[in-house]
Structures are given as C-alpha cells and as structure tokens.
Coordinates of N, CA and C in Angstrom, one line a residue:
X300 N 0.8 -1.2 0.0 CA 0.0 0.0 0.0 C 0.9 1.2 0.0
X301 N 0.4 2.6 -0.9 CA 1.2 3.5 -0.7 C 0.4 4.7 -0.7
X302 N 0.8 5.7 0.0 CA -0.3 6.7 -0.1 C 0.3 8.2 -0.2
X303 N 0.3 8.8 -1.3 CA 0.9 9.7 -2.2 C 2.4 9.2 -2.3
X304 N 3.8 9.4 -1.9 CA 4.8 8.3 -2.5 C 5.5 8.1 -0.7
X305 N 4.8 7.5 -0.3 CA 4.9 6.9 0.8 C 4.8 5.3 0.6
X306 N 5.8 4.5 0.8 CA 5.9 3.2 0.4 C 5.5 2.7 2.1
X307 N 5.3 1.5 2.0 CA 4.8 0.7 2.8 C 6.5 -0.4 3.6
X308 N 6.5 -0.7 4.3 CA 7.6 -1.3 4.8 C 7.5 -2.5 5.5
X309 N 5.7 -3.0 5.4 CA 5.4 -3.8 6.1 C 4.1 -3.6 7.4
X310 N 3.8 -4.3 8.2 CA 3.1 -4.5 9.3 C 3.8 -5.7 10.0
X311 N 4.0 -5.0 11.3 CA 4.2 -5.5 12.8 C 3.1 -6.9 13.1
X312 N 3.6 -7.3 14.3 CA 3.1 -8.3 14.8 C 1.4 -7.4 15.5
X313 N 1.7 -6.0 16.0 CA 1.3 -5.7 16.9 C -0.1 -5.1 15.7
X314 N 0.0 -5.1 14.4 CA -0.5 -3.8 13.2 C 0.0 -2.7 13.5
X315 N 1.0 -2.0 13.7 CA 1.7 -1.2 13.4 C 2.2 -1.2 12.1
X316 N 2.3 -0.2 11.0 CA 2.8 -0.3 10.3 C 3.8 1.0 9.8
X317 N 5.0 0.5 9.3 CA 5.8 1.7 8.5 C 6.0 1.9 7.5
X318 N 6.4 3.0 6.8 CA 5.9 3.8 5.8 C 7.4 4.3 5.7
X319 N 7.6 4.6 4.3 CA 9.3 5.6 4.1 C 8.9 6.3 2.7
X320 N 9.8 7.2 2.6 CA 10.1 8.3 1.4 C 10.8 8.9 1.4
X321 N 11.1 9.2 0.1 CA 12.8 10.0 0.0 C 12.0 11.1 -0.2
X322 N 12.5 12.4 0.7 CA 12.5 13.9 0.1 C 12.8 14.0 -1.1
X323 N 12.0 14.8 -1.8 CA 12.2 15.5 -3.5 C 13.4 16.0 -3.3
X324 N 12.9 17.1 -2.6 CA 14.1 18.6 -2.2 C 15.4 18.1 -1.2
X325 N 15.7 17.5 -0.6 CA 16.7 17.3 0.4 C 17.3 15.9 -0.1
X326 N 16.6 14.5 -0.3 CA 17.2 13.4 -0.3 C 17.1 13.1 0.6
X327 N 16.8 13.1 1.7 CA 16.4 12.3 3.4 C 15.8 11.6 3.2
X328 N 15.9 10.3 3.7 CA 14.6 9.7 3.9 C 14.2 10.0 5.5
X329 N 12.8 9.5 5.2 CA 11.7 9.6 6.4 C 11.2 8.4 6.3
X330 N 10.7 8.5 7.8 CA 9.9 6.9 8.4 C 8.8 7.5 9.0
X331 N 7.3 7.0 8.7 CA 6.7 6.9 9.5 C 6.3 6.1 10.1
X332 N 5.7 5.8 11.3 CA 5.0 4.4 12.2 C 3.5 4.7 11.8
X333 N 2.8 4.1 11.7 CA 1.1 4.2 12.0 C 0.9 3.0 12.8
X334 N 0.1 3.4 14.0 CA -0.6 2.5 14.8 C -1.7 2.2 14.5
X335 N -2.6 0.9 14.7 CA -4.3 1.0 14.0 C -4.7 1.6 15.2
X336 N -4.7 1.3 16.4 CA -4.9 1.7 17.4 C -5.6 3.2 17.9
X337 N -6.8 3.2 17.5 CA -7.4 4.6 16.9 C -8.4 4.9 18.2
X338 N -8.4 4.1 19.5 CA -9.2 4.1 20.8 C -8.5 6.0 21.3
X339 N -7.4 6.2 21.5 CA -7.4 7.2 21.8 C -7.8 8.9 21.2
X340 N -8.0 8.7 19.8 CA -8.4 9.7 19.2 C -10.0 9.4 19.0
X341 N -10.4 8.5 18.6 CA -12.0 8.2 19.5 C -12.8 8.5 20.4
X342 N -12.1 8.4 21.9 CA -12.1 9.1 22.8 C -11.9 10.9 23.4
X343 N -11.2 11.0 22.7 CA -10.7 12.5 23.2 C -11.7 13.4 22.0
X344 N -12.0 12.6 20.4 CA -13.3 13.3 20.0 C -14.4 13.1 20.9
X345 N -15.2 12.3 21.4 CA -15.9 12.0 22.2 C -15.8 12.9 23.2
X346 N -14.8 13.2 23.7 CA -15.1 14.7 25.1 C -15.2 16.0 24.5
X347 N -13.9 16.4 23.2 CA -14.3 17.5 22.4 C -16.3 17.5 22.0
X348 N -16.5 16.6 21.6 CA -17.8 16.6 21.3 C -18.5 16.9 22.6
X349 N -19.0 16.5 23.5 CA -19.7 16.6 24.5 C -19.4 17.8 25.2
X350 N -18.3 18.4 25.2 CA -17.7 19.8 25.7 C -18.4 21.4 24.6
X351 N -18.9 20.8 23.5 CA -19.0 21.6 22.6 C -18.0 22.2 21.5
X352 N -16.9 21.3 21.9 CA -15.7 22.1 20.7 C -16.4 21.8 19.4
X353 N -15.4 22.8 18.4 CA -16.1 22.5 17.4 C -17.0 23.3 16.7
X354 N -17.8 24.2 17.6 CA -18.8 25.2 17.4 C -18.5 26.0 17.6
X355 N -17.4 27.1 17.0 CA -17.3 28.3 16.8 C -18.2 28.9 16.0
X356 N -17.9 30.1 16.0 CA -19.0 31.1 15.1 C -18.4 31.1 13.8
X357 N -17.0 31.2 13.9 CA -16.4 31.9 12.7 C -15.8 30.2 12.2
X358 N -15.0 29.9 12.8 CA -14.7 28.4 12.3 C -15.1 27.3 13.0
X359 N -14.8 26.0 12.7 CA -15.5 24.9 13.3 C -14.7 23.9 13.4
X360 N -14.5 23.1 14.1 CA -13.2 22.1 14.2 C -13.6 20.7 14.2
X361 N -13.9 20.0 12.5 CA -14.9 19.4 12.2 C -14.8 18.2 12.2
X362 N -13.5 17.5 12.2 CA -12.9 16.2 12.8 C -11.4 16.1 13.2
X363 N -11.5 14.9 14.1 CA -9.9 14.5 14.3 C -9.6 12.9 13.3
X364 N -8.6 12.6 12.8 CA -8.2 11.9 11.7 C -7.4 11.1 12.4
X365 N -7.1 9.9 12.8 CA -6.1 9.2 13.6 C -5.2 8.6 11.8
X366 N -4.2 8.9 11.8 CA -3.8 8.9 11.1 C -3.7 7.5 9.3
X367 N -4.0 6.5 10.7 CA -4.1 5.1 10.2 C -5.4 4.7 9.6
X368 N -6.5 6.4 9.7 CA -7.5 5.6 9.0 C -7.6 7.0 7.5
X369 N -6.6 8.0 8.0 CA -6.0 8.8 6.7 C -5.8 7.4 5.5
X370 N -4.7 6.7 5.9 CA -4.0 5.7 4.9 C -5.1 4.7 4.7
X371 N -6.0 4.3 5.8 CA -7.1 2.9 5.2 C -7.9 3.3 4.2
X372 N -8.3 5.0 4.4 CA -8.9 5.9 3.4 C -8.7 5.4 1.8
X373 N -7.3 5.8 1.6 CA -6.4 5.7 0.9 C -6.7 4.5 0.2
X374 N -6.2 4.0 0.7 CA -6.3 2.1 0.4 C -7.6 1.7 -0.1
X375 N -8.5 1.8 0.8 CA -9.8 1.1 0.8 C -10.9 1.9 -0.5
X376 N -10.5 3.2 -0.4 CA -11.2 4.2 -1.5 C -10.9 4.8 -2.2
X377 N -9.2 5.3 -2.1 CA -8.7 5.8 -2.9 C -8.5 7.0 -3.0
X378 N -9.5 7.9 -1.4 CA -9.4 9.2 -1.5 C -8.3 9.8 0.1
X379 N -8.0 10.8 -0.5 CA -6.6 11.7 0.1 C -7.3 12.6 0.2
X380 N -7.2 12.7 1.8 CA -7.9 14.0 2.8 C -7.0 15.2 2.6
X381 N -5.8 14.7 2.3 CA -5.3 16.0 2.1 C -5.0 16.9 0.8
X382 N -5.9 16.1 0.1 CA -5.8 16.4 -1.6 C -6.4 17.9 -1.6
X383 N -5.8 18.7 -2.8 CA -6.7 20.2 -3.1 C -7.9 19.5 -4.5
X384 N -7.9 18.6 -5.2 CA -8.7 18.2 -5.6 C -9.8 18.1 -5.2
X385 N -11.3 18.8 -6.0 CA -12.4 19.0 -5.3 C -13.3 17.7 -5.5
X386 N -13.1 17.1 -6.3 CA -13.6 15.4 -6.5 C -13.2 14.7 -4.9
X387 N -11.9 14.6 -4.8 CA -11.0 14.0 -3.5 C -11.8 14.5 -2.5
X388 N -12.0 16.4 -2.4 CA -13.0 17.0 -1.4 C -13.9 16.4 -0.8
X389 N -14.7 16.1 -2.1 CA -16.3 15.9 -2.1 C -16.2 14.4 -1.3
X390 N -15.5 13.4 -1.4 CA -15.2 11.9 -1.7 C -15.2 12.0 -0.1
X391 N -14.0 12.8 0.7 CA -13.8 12.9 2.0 C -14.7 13.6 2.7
X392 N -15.7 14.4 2.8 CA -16.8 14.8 3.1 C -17.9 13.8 3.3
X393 N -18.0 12.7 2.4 CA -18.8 11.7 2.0 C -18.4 10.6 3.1
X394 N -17.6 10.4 3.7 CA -17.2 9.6 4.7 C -17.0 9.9 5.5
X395 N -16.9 11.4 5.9 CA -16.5 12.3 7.3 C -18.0 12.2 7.8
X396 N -19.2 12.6 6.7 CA -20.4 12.5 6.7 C -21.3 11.5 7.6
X397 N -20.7 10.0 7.4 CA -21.1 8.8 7.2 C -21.6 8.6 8.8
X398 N -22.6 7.6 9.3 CA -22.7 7.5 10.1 C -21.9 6.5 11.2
X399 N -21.3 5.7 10.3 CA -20.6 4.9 11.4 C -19.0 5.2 11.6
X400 N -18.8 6.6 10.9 CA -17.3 7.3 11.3 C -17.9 9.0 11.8
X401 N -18.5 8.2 12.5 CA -19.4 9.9 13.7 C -18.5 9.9 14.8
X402 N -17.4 9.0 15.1 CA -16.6 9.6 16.0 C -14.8 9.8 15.7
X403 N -15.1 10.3 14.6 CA -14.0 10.9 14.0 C -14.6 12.4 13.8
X404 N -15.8 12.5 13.8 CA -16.3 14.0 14.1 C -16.1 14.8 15.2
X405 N -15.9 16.1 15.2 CA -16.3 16.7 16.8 C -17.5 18.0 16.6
X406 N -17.3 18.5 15.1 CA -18.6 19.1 15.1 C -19.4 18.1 14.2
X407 N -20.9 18.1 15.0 CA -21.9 17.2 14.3 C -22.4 17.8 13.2
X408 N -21.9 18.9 12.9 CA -23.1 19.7 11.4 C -22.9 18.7 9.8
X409 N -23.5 19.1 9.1 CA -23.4 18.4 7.8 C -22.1 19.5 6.8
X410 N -21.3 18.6 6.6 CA -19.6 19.0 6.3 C -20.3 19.4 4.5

C-alpha cells in the first residue's frame, strides 16, 4: 500500500505499520510508524464533542483523523484528505459525513 509516495515497509506483529520516502528537495529519507490503534483519538473526540468544541461562530473544528485511518482511506477508497482536488474533497466529506465514522467528528453539522 502507498499513499501519495509513501511506500509501505510492512506490518508489525502488533499492526503497526511503517511507511518511508525520499524527500524531493533534500534526499532524506523519512519513516513513518502508523498504529491502527485509533481508541485514543476516539475518545478525546468523544469529550471534544460533549464539551461543545467545534462550534465556533467563525470556524468549526470538524474532525480528528487518527492517522491510520488517513491511509485505510487511501487504500480502501482511494481518496486523500489532504488532496486540493475538489472530487477528492467531495469523496472525503462523504465519509467524514457517514454514520458509522461519527466519532472521527467533533462538530456534528453536515460538512
């Protein structure tokens, strides 16, 4: 699995998985870890929500993303939350939307 040029390195015993890419500009490489382990950003939306975060007047703080489900995104649908493409947009709204990823929300409004 790769997601924008982020190569895959495998999965752990634990599902952890790591991720590498060479900088364009520098030549470094980088490692990322992803844990599936998504109970803690589940939770801490879950209090944001019940506290009212979220509901500002002027902006709105409309989900938290545990990062491993950025990449399942990816994988499973093909769409990248972090795309400027307005297709990609629409695609990630349609899931942010959904009802059984309502606690990856912290404002409940329709995105």
């Amino acid at each position: 699995m790769s997601v924008g040029d982020w190569r895959s390195l495998g999965k752990a015993w634990d599902g952890t998985e790591q991720f590498t890419r060479t900088c364009p500009h520098t030549g470094d490489v980088q490692l990322r870890t992803v844990n599936p382990d998504v109970t803690p950003v589940i939770e801490r939306n879950k209090k944001l929500q019940n506290m009212g975060h979220g509901n500002g007047k002027d902006m709105k703080l409309a989900a938290s993303l545990p990062l491993s489900v950025v990449f399942e995104w990816k994988a499973k649908y093909g769409v990248d939350v972090f795309s400027s493409d307005p297709d990609q947009k629409k695609a990630a709204r349609r899931l942010l939307n959904d009802r059984n990823n309502k606690f990856l929300r912290i404002w409940e409004g329709n995105l």
